[in-house]
GROMACS .gro file of C-alpha atoms in nm:
model
  441
    1MET     CA    1  10.740  10.505  10.422
    2THR     CA    2  10.429  10.636  10.731
    3THR     CA    3  10.512  10.607  11.027
    4ARG     CA    4  10.223  10.507  11.231
    5ALA     CA    5  10.141  10.550  11.555
    6ARG     CA    6  10.131  10.227  11.807
    7SER     CA    7   9.990  10.174  12.034
    8LEU     CA    8  10.163   9.879  12.336
    9LEU     CA    9  10.031   9.616  12.527
   10THR     CA   10  10.026   9.783  12.917
   11SER     CA   11   9.692   9.583  13.064
   12SER     CA   12   9.795   9.318  13.336
   13ALA     CA   13   9.601   9.144  13.244
   14VAL     CA   14   9.700   9.130  12.904
   15VAL     CA   15  10.067   9.061  12.981
   16ALA     CA   16   9.953   8.783  13.214
   17ALA     CA   17   9.735   8.616  12.975
   18LEU     CA   18  10.073   8.585  12.768
   19ALA     CA   19  10.254   8.492  13.038
   20ALA     CA   20  10.082   8.208  13.146
   21THR     CA   21  10.007   8.093  12.717
   22ALA     CA   22  10.404   8.099  12.726
   23LEU     CA   23  10.408   7.818  12.926
   24VAL     CA   24  10.199   7.580  12.843
   25ALA     CA   25  10.218   7.343  12.581
   26PRO     CA   26   9.856   7.255  12.321
   27THR     CA   27   9.759   6.910  12.294
   28ALA     CA   28   9.608   6.789  12.005
   29THR     CA   29   9.246   6.826  11.861
   30ALA     CA   30   9.082   6.654  11.620
   31SER     CA   31   8.941   6.812  11.282
   32PRO     CA   32   8.624   6.877  11.262
   33ALA     CA   33   8.345   6.710  10.972
   34ALA     CA   34   8.381   6.966  10.674
   35THR     CA   35   7.992   7.044  10.684
   36ALA     CA   36   7.891   7.329  10.936
   37THR     CA   37   7.941   7.205  11.257
   38THR     CA   38   7.940   7.353  11.624
   39THR     CA   39   8.149   7.187  11.896
   40THR     CA   40   7.943   7.243  12.258
   41VAL     CA   41   8.108   7.320  12.555
   42THR     CA   42   7.927   7.218  12.881
   43THR     CA   43   7.997   7.473  13.106
   44THR     CA   44   8.092   7.342  13.538
   45ALA     CA   45   8.275   7.692  13.624
   46ALA     CA   46   8.214   8.012  13.624
   47ALA     CA   47   8.457   8.210  13.407
   48VAL     CA   48   8.778   8.304  13.604
   49SER     CA   49   8.893   8.661  13.601
   50ALA     CA   50   9.272   8.604  13.542
   51PRO     CA   51   9.371   8.313  13.340
   52THR     CA   52   9.503   8.007  13.536
   53LEU     CA   53   9.804   7.795  13.403
   54VAL     CA   54   9.652   7.445  13.295
   55THR     CA   55   9.796   7.143  13.080
   56ALA     CA   56   9.396   7.038  12.935
   57TYR     CA   57   9.121   7.231  12.846
   58GLU     CA   58   8.870   7.348  13.121
   59PRO     CA   59   8.596   7.453  12.991
   60SER     CA   60   8.435   7.789  13.050
   61ALA     CA   61   8.048   7.963  13.095
   62ALA     CA   62   8.240   8.224  12.869
   63ASP     CA   63   8.349   7.971  12.654
   64ALA     CA   64   7.979   7.793  12.651
   65ARG     CA   65   7.841   8.169  12.619
   66ILE     CA   66   8.076   8.231  12.278
   67VAL     CA   67   7.951   7.879  12.108
   68SER     CA   68   7.572   7.974  12.175
   69LYS     CA   69   7.618   8.351  12.056
   70LEU     CA   70   7.830   8.266  11.737
   71THR     CA   71   7.570   8.005  11.659
   72ALA     CA   72   7.291   8.261  11.654
   73ARG     CA   73   7.473   8.495  11.516
   74ALA     CA   74   7.704   8.415  11.248
   75THR     CA   75   7.386   8.326  11.035
   76THR     CA   76   7.359   8.276  10.638
   77ALA     CA   77   7.095   8.601  10.621
   78ARG     CA   78   7.414   8.782  10.788
   79PHE     CA   79   7.676   8.600  10.584
   80GLY     CA   80   7.590   8.436  10.278
   81THR     CA   81   7.650   8.041  10.193
   82GLN     CA   82   8.044   8.071  10.134
   83PHE     CA   83   8.132   8.157  10.571
   84SER     CA   84   8.379   7.915  10.696
   85GLY     CA   85   8.458   8.017  11.115
   86ALA     CA   86   8.656   7.879  11.338
   87VAL     CA   87   8.753   7.981  11.742
   88MET     CA   88   9.015   7.824  11.946
   89ASP     CA   89   9.155   7.806  12.289
   90ALA     CA   90   9.512   7.901  12.253
   91ARG     CA   91   9.685   7.744  12.543
   92THR     CA   92   9.540   7.409  12.448
   93GLY     CA   93   9.404   7.423  12.073
   94LYS     CA   94   9.096   7.310  12.197
   95LEU     CA   95   8.834   7.355  11.947
   96LEU     CA   96   8.574   7.650  12.054
   97TRP     CA   97   8.254   7.680  11.794
   98SER     CA   98   8.338   7.612  11.414
   99LYS     CA   99   8.097   7.677  11.103
  100ASN     CA  100   8.235   7.513  10.789
  101GLY     CA  101   8.560   7.553  10.968
  102ASN     CA  102   8.761   7.297  10.703
  103THR     CA  103   8.570   7.463  10.368
  104ALA     CA  104   8.843   7.600  10.223
  105LEU     CA  105   8.743   8.063  10.036
  106LYS     CA  106   8.954   8.294   9.942
  107PRO     CA  107   9.182   8.422  10.268
  108ALA     CA  108   9.240   8.769  10.081
  109SER     CA  109   9.506   8.914  10.289
  110THR     CA  110   9.522   8.711  10.571
  111ILE     CA  111   9.725   8.429  10.394
  112LYS     CA  112   9.990   8.700  10.522
  113PHE     CA  113   9.986   8.533  10.836
  114VAL     CA  114  10.180   8.207  10.586
  115ALA     CA  115  10.433   8.503  10.453
  116ALA     CA  116  10.480   8.611  10.797
  117THR     CA  117  10.528   8.279  11.014
  118ASN     CA  118  10.766   8.111  10.737
  119ALA     CA  119  10.990   8.407  10.710
  120LEU     CA  120  11.039   8.467  11.096
  121ARG     CA  121  11.061   8.120  11.121
  122ARG     CA  122  11.352   8.082  10.841
  123PHE     CA  123  11.518   8.374  10.924
  124GLY     CA  124  11.486   8.487  11.276
  125PRO     CA  125  11.274   8.813  11.332
  126THR     CA  126  11.627   8.973  11.367
  127TYR     CA  127  11.830   8.925  11.085
  128ARG     CA  128  11.848   9.151  10.785
  129PHE     CA  129  11.819   9.201  10.432
  130THR     CA  130  12.240   9.309  10.273
  131THR     CA  131  12.242   9.502   9.967
  132THR     CA  132  12.627   9.422   9.799
  133VAL     CA  133  12.819   9.658   9.543
  134ARG     CA  134  13.042   9.456   9.410
  135ARG     CA  135  13.371   9.530   9.177
  136GLY     CA  136  13.266   9.391   8.783
  137THR     CA  137  13.499   9.231   8.565
  138GLN     CA  138  13.676   9.517   8.471
  139ALA     CA  139  13.870   9.802   8.718
  140ASP     CA  140  13.549  10.035   8.585
  141GLN     CA  141  13.234   9.793   8.657
  142VAL     CA  142  13.060   9.878   8.952
  143VAL     CA  143  12.824   9.605   8.985
  144LEU     CA  144  12.466   9.656   9.235
  145ILE     CA  145  12.326   9.343   9.349
  146GLY     CA  146  11.947   9.345   9.491
  147SER     CA  147  11.875   9.130   9.766
  148GLY     CA  148  11.524   9.118   9.798
  149ASP     CA  149  11.435   9.389  10.034
  150PRO     CA  150  11.147   9.515  10.045
  151ALA     CA  151  11.276   9.783  10.256
  152LEU     CA  152  11.630   9.924  10.039
  153SER     CA  153  11.567  10.305  10.154
  154SER     CA  154  11.714  10.568   9.933
  155THR     CA  155  11.940  10.687  10.237
  156GLN     CA  156  12.114  10.351  10.241
  157LEU     CA  157  12.150  10.366   9.871
  158VAL     CA  158  12.329  10.750  10.037
  159SER     CA  159  12.524  10.525  10.256
  160LEU     CA  160  12.657  10.207   9.876
  161ALA     CA  161  12.741  10.531   9.692
  162LYS     CA  162  12.954  10.650   9.965
  163GLN     CA  163  13.118  10.338  10.007
  164THR     CA  164  13.186  10.264   9.682
  165ALA     CA  165  13.319  10.658   9.572
  166TYR     CA  166  13.594  10.537   9.796
  167ALA     CA  167  13.710  10.216   9.691
  168MET     CA  168  13.748  10.309   9.333
  169LYS     CA  169  13.884  10.653   9.417
  170ALA     CA  170  14.125  10.496   9.563
  171ASN     CA  171  14.245  10.283   9.258
  172GLY     CA  172  14.200  10.631   9.071
  173GLN     CA  173  13.913  10.518   8.869
  174LEU     CA  174  13.580  10.803   8.866
  175ARG     CA  175  13.436  10.724   8.609
  176VAL     CA  176  13.233  10.358   8.614
  177ARG     CA  177  13.010  10.145   8.433
  178LEU     CA  178  12.736  10.083   8.612
  179TYR     CA  179  12.519   9.727   8.622
  180ALA     CA  180  12.234   9.635   8.846
  181ASP     CA  181  12.152   9.220   8.917
  182ASP     CA  182  11.811   9.138   8.989
  183THR     CA  183  11.881   8.784   8.916
  184LEU     CA  184  11.790   8.658   9.307
  185PHE     CA  185  11.443   8.618   9.200
  186ALA     CA  186  11.322   8.546   8.789
  187ALA     CA  187  11.206   8.755   8.574
  188PRO     CA  188  10.859   8.869   8.646
  189SER     CA  189  10.526   8.764   8.594
  190LEU     CA  190  10.136   8.666   8.708
  191ALA     CA  191  10.106   8.455   8.967
  192THR     CA  192   9.901   8.239   8.931
  193GLY     CA  193   9.526   8.400   8.985
  194TRP     CA  194   9.691   8.723   8.922
  195PRO     CA  195   9.417   8.902   8.652
  196SER     CA  196   9.659   9.169   8.436
  197THR     CA  197   9.542   9.449   8.634
  198TYR     CA  198   9.660   9.375   8.895
  199ILE     CA  199   9.995   9.524   8.804
  200PRO     CA  200  10.010   9.877   8.849
  201ASP     CA  201   9.634   9.886   9.016
  202GLU     CA  202   9.742   9.638   9.333
  203THR     CA  203  10.115   9.603   9.319
  204THR     CA  204  10.433   9.642   9.153
  205TRP     CA  205  10.591   9.416   8.911
  206LEU     CA  206  10.841   9.166   9.199
  207ARG     CA  207  11.154   9.227   9.132
  208ALA     CA  208  11.514   9.187   9.401
  209LEU     CA  209  11.558   9.518   9.395
  210VAL     CA  210  11.308   9.765   9.434
  211VAL     CA  211  11.359  10.185   9.623
  212ASP     CA  212  11.149  10.319   9.875
  213GLN     CA  213  10.847  10.063   9.740
  214ARG     CA  214  10.905  10.289   9.447
  215GLN     CA  215  10.576  10.156   9.213
  216VAL     CA  216  10.706  10.206   8.888
  217SER     CA  217  10.708   9.981   8.594
  218ASP     CA  218  11.102   9.883   8.622
  219THR     CA  219  11.225   9.864   8.983
  220THR     CA  220  11.603   9.730   8.926
  221ILE     CA  221  11.662   9.978   8.698
  222ASP     CA  222  11.478  10.250   8.839
  223ALA     CA  223  11.679  10.191   9.144
  224ALA     CA  224  12.030  10.164   8.958
  225LYS     CA  225  11.930  10.527   8.856
  226ILE     CA  226  11.892  10.698   9.191
  227PHE     CA  227  12.223  10.479   9.292
  228ALA     CA  228  12.364  10.697   8.996
  229ALA     CA  229  12.244  10.974   9.100
  230LYS     CA  230  12.436  10.940   9.491
  231LEU     CA  231  12.790  10.820   9.337
  232LYS     CA  232  12.769  11.162   9.165
  233THR     CA  233  12.731  11.393   9.425
  234TYR     CA  234  13.067  11.179   9.585
  235GLY     CA  235  13.331  11.261   9.274
  236ILE     CA  236  13.209  10.957   9.042
  237THR     CA  237  13.080  10.963   8.697
  238VAL     CA  238  12.832  10.660   8.543
  239ALA     CA  239  12.924  10.643   8.207
  240SER     CA  240  12.570  10.384   8.142
  241VAL     CA  241  12.359  10.194   8.372
  242THR     CA  242  12.217   9.876   8.266
  243ARG     CA  243  12.155   9.519   8.417
  244GLY     CA  244  12.455   9.261   8.483
  245THR     CA  245  12.485   8.955   8.671
  246ALA     CA  246  12.795   8.988   8.935
  247SER     CA  247  13.029   8.757   8.995
  248THR     CA  248  13.040   8.627   9.402
  249ALA     CA  249  13.492   8.688   9.278
  250ASN     CA  250  13.476   8.965   9.317
  251PRO     CA  251  13.583   9.211   9.562
  252VAL     CA  252  13.288   9.387   9.777
  253LEU     CA  253  13.249   9.765   9.727
  254ALA     CA  254  12.969   9.851  10.014
  255THR     CA  255  12.721   9.655  10.131
  256SER     CA  256  12.385   9.759  10.379
  257ALA     CA  257  12.218   9.608  10.624
  258GLY     CA  258  11.827   9.691  10.541
  259GLN     CA  259  11.513   9.670  10.876
  260THR     CA  260  11.528   9.350  11.047
  261VAL     CA  261  11.276   9.114  10.923
  262ASP     CA  262  11.070   9.138  11.237
  263GLN     CA  263  11.005   9.511  11.090
  264ILE     CA  264  10.925   9.376  10.781
  265VAL     CA  265  10.708   9.188  10.899
  266THR     CA  266  10.552   9.462  11.133
  267ARG     CA  267  10.497   9.664  10.815
  268MET     CA  268  10.327   9.390  10.577
  269MET     CA  269  10.050   9.321  10.833
  270MET     CA  270   9.981   9.673  10.991
  271GLU     CA  271   9.980   9.832  10.653
  272SER     CA  272   9.879   9.523  10.445
  273ASP     CA  273  10.141   9.586  10.205
  274ASN     CA  274  10.187   9.346   9.953
  275GLU     CA  275  10.472   9.432   9.827
  276HIS     CA  276  10.592   9.311  10.115
  277ALA     CA  277  10.429   8.977  10.106
  278GLU     CA  278  10.521   8.938   9.810
  279ALA     CA  279  10.946   9.018   9.854
  280LEU     CA  280  10.860   8.744  10.218
  281HIS     CA  281  10.714   8.493   9.978
  282ARG     CA  282  11.012   8.437   9.777
  283LEU     CA  283  11.224   8.504   9.975
  284VAL     CA  284  11.106   8.181  10.214
  285GLY     CA  285  11.131   7.993   9.863
  286VAL     CA  286  11.532   8.161   9.759
  287ARG     CA  287  11.624   8.039  10.131
  288SER     CA  288  11.473   7.740  10.184
  289GLY     CA  289  11.717   7.589   9.803
  290ALA     CA  290  11.301   7.600   9.636
  291GLY     CA  291  11.403   7.801   9.371
  292LYS     CA  292  11.376   8.143   9.279
  293THR     CA  293  10.969   8.080   9.089
  294TRP     CA  294  10.672   8.211   9.186
  295SER     CA  295  10.619   7.785   9.195
  296ALA     CA  296  10.925   7.740   9.424
  297ALA     CA  297  10.818   7.988   9.691
  298SER     CA  298  10.440   7.829   9.688
  299SER     CA  299  10.631   7.500   9.752
  300ALA     CA  300  10.822   7.610  10.005
  301ALA     CA  301  10.499   7.831  10.176
  302LYS     CA  302  10.312   7.458  10.181
  303LYS     CA  303  10.642   7.258  10.343
  304GLY     CA  304  10.647   7.608  10.623
  305LEU     CA  305  10.239   7.507  10.662
  306THR     CA  306  10.319   7.088  10.764
  307TYR     CA  307  10.607   7.246  10.999
  308GLU     CA  308  10.293   7.429  11.152
  309GLY     CA  309  10.164   7.111  11.178
  310LEU     CA  310   9.892   7.215  10.901
  311ALA     CA  311   9.802   7.082  10.547
  312ALA     CA  312   9.929   7.195  10.198
  313THR     CA  313   9.657   7.380  10.056
  314ALA     CA  314   9.669   7.650   9.773
  315ILE     CA  315   9.939   7.906   9.846
  316TYR     CA  316  10.022   8.111   9.516
  317ASP     CA  317  10.128   8.420   9.634
  318GLY     CA  318  10.213   8.544   9.967
  319SER     CA  319   9.980   8.861   9.950
  320GLY     CA  320   9.651   8.726   9.910
  321LEU     CA  321   9.640   8.899   9.611
  322SER     CA  322   9.582   8.627   9.394
  323ARG     CA  323   9.173   8.459   9.360
  324SER     CA  324   9.415   8.085   9.325
  325ASP     CA  325   9.446   8.114   9.721
  326ARG     CA  326   9.255   7.897   9.973
  327LEU     CA  327   9.265   7.839  10.369
  328THR     CA  328   9.055   7.710  10.588
  329SER     CA  329   8.910   7.932  10.859
  330ILE     CA  330   9.087   7.673  11.076
  331GLN     CA  331   9.415   7.616  10.974
  332LEU     CA  332   9.412   8.006  10.998
  333ALA     CA  333   9.350   7.994  11.408
  334LYS     CA  334   9.524   7.732  11.435
  335MET     CA  335   9.851   7.966  11.262
  336VAL     CA  336   9.796   8.253  11.511
  337LYS     CA  337   9.681   7.965  11.818
  338ASN     CA  338  10.069   7.872  11.733
  339THR     CA  339  10.260   8.173  11.791
  340PHE     CA  340  10.184   8.152  12.127
  341GLU     CA  341  10.351   7.804  12.158
  342PRO     CA  342  10.688   7.807  12.372
  343ALA     CA  343  10.887   7.722  12.132
  344ASN     CA  344  10.766   8.046  11.917
  345ARG     CA  345  10.747   8.290  12.171
  346VAL     CA  346  11.074   8.439  12.026
  347PRO     CA  347  11.039   8.371  11.653
  348PHE     CA  348  10.630   8.494  11.647
  349ARG     CA  349  10.651   8.750  11.966
  350ILE     CA  350  10.591   9.037  11.650
  351LEU     CA  351  10.315   8.872  11.564
  352ARG     CA  352  10.095   8.844  11.926
  353SER     CA  353  10.125   9.166  12.018
  354SER     CA  354  10.043   9.591  11.893
  355PRO     CA  355  10.234   9.656  11.685
  356GLY     CA  356  10.260   9.335  11.545
  357LEU     CA  357   9.877   9.309  11.454
  358PRO     CA  358   9.673   9.530  11.393
  359GLN     CA  359   9.462   9.698  11.641
  360ALA     CA  360   9.084   9.649  11.664
  361GLY     CA  361   8.969  10.076  11.636
  362MET     CA  362   9.258  10.207  11.713
  363THR     CA  363   9.574  10.108  11.429
  364GLY     CA  364   9.668   9.923  11.080
  365THR     CA  365   9.405   9.804  10.890
  366LEU     CA  366   9.194   9.808  11.203
  367ARG     CA  367   9.217  10.175  11.265
  368ALA     CA  368   8.858  10.374  11.314
  369SER     CA  369   8.862  10.565  11.026
  370TYR     CA  370   8.802  10.263  10.787
  371ASP     CA  371   8.517  10.177  10.938
  372ARG     CA  372   8.672   9.917  11.202
  373PHE     CA  373   8.535   9.853  11.523
  374THR     CA  374   8.287  10.162  11.542
  375ALA     CA  375   7.908  10.004  11.494
  376SER     CA  376   7.730   9.926  11.771
  377THR     CA  377   7.763   9.570  11.752
  378SER     CA  378   8.151   9.582  11.734
  379LYS     CA  379   8.273   9.935  11.917
  380CYS     CA  380   8.270   9.740  12.280
  381ALA     CA  381   8.563   9.548  12.123
  382ALA     CA  382   8.827   9.831  12.047
  383GLY     CA  383   9.143   9.850  12.208
  384LYS     CA  384   9.071   9.467  12.236
  385VAL     CA  385   9.136   9.240  11.886
  386TYR     CA  386   9.434   9.224  11.771
  387ALA     CA  387   9.383   9.107  11.408
  388LYS     CA  388   9.484   9.091  11.001
  389THR     CA  389   9.243   9.195  10.790
  390GLY     CA  390   9.188   9.042  10.456
  391THR     CA  391   8.974   9.185  10.204
  392LEU     CA  392   8.890   9.188   9.839
  393ARG     CA  393   8.649   9.220   9.577
  394ASP     CA  394   8.460   8.914   9.691
  395ALA     CA  395   8.630   8.843   9.995
  396VAL     CA  396   8.647   8.928  10.330
  397ALA     CA  397   8.828   8.784  10.673
  398LEU     CA  398   8.975   8.861  11.013
  399ALA     CA  399   9.211   8.641  11.143
  400GLY     CA  400   9.331   8.717  11.524
  401TRP     CA  401   9.354   8.736  11.888
  402THR     CA  402   9.167   8.828  12.202
  403ILE     CA  403   9.105   8.793  12.554
  404GLY     CA  404   8.753   8.652  12.633
  405LYS     CA  405   8.543   8.693  12.931
  406ASP     CA  406   8.767   8.447  13.149
  407GLY     CA  407   9.087   8.590  13.092
  408ARG     CA  408   9.198   8.313  12.812
  409ILE     CA  409   9.338   8.405  12.498
  410LYS     CA  410   9.145   8.328  12.218
  411ALA     CA  411   9.276   8.266  11.875
  412PHE     CA  412   9.021   8.289  11.574
  413ALA     CA  413   8.968   8.321  11.217
  414PHE     CA  414   8.668   8.460  10.991
  415ILE     CA  415   8.677   8.410  10.589
  416ILE     CA  416   8.387   8.522  10.397
  417ASN     CA  417   8.314   8.486  10.026
  418GLY     CA  418   8.108   8.571   9.757
  419ASN     CA  419   8.001   8.923   9.996
  420PRO     CA  420   7.612   8.882  10.030
  421THR     CA  421   7.597   9.258  10.075
  422SER     CA  422   7.855   9.552  10.118
  423THR     CA  423   8.203   9.508  10.172
  424THR     CA  424   8.151   9.763  10.501
  425VAL     CA  425   7.840   9.599  10.575
  426MET     CA  426   8.061   9.233  10.606
  427ARG     CA  427   8.350   9.384  10.760
  428GLN     CA  428   8.040   9.562  11.008
  429ASN     CA  429   7.938   9.210  11.069
  430ILE     CA  430   8.287   9.014  11.099
  431ASP     CA  431   8.405   9.263  11.338
  432MET     CA  432   8.088   9.161  11.503
  433LEU     CA  433   8.207   8.838  11.590
  434ALA     CA  434   8.564   8.889  11.701
  435ALA     CA  435   8.332   9.131  11.978
  436THR     CA  436   8.144   8.796  12.005
  437VAL     CA  437   8.433   8.603  12.026
  438ASN     CA  438   8.559   8.890  12.349
  439GLY     CA  439   8.305   8.857  12.548
  440CYS     CA  440   8.164   9.256  12.523
  441TYR     CA  441   7.883   9.206  12.279
   0.00000   0.00000   0.00000
C-alpha cells in the first residue's frame, strides 16, 4: 500500500471554524421540492472574517454571492439535464442553495460517505479487526480465520505464523493441515447493479480473508498459501491447504489486530479504495446483526442513513460501483454536515480534515496530477476544499466542505449523470462549483 503525503490543517481560520462548528447544534431544515429550486438569501450583514458562534442561521453577503453565482453557473448547458446540487451551512443545517436537490442520481464513489459514517459509528474509529488462528478438531489441524479486514498484511501473517508455530511445537506438532475460514461473509457474488466486467476490472470478489489487497480470483486460498509459506519459515510443514470452518470451542493459537477503522476509512476516502469500501459495507451488516449477504449489508446501510436523519434510498454496495445506487445531493450534503455535529466530533473526526478527505489540488483523488482544481475556474480553491470524489463512465460527483468568505463552513454536494461532455470537463466544471462555494471564484 502506497503511503501518500498528507497535509494538516494549520490555518487559524480553519481551526477556529472547526472549533466553532463543534460547539453548535444544527437546527432542522425542511426539504425543498424535488424540482429545481433556489433558496434566496437576503443579506443583512457584511461578510465576517472569523466564525461566530450562533444557534440560528444568520444571512451573510458571502451566502448571497454563493446563491447568485451558483444559479448563474449551474446551467443545463454546462451540466445537462441530470444534475443535482446542494449547499448547506454546516453549523445550522440551513439549506443555502439547491437545484434538483431531491433528485436521486448515481452518486458514484461519493456513496463511500455512507460506508465511512456507518463503520465509524458502528465500530468506532479506534477499533481493529483481529485475524485469528485456531486449532482444528484434530491435533494437526490449524484454521486461519478471516475477520473481513481489508487491510490485512503479510507482516501480520508473519506474526500469526510465529505464534502458531510456537504453539504447535509445544504440542509436538511439526506437520499440519491448514484450513482457511472465510465464512464471516457470504459466498462471493455480484452486487445488484454490477456488470460482470467489474470482476476483475474494477474490484475483486469480496471475501472475508485477503492479504495485501492482492487482486486474485480466490483471495482466501491465496492468503492461506502465503500463511503456509510463513509457517514453513518457522519449522512447520503444511501438508495441505483447503477451506474449512473453525469452531469457537477450539483453542486460539494466534491473533493479530490490524489497522484502526479510521485508518481503513482514510485509505478508502483518500484513494477511493473499492475493496476497503465493500469490506466495511459488509462488516457493518454483520456487526449490526442484519447478516452477511449483499442485501443484509444494504439493509444495515439504509438503517445507518435513517440514524443520520436521512431517508433511505437505493444503496446496493459500499463503493458506488453499482449502477443501481441512488442518492440525492441534499442527502450527501447532510451527511457532510452531520460530521460537524457535536455528538459526532470523535467518531467522525477523520472526515472533517485531511488526511480523511482529499484536499483540493493536493492529496488523494483531488491531487493536481488528476487534473483537479488546476483550471482557471477552480485553482484558487486548491488547498481550501476537502471532498470525496465520484466517477463512473456516465457520472461525476463531489461532496465535501469548505470555509466560505464569511468564515463559516459550507457543506456541499454536486452530482452529474449522463455526462453531457467529457469526464475531464465535467470534473473541471464541478470543481468550479466548489470554488464558487468557497468564494474565491
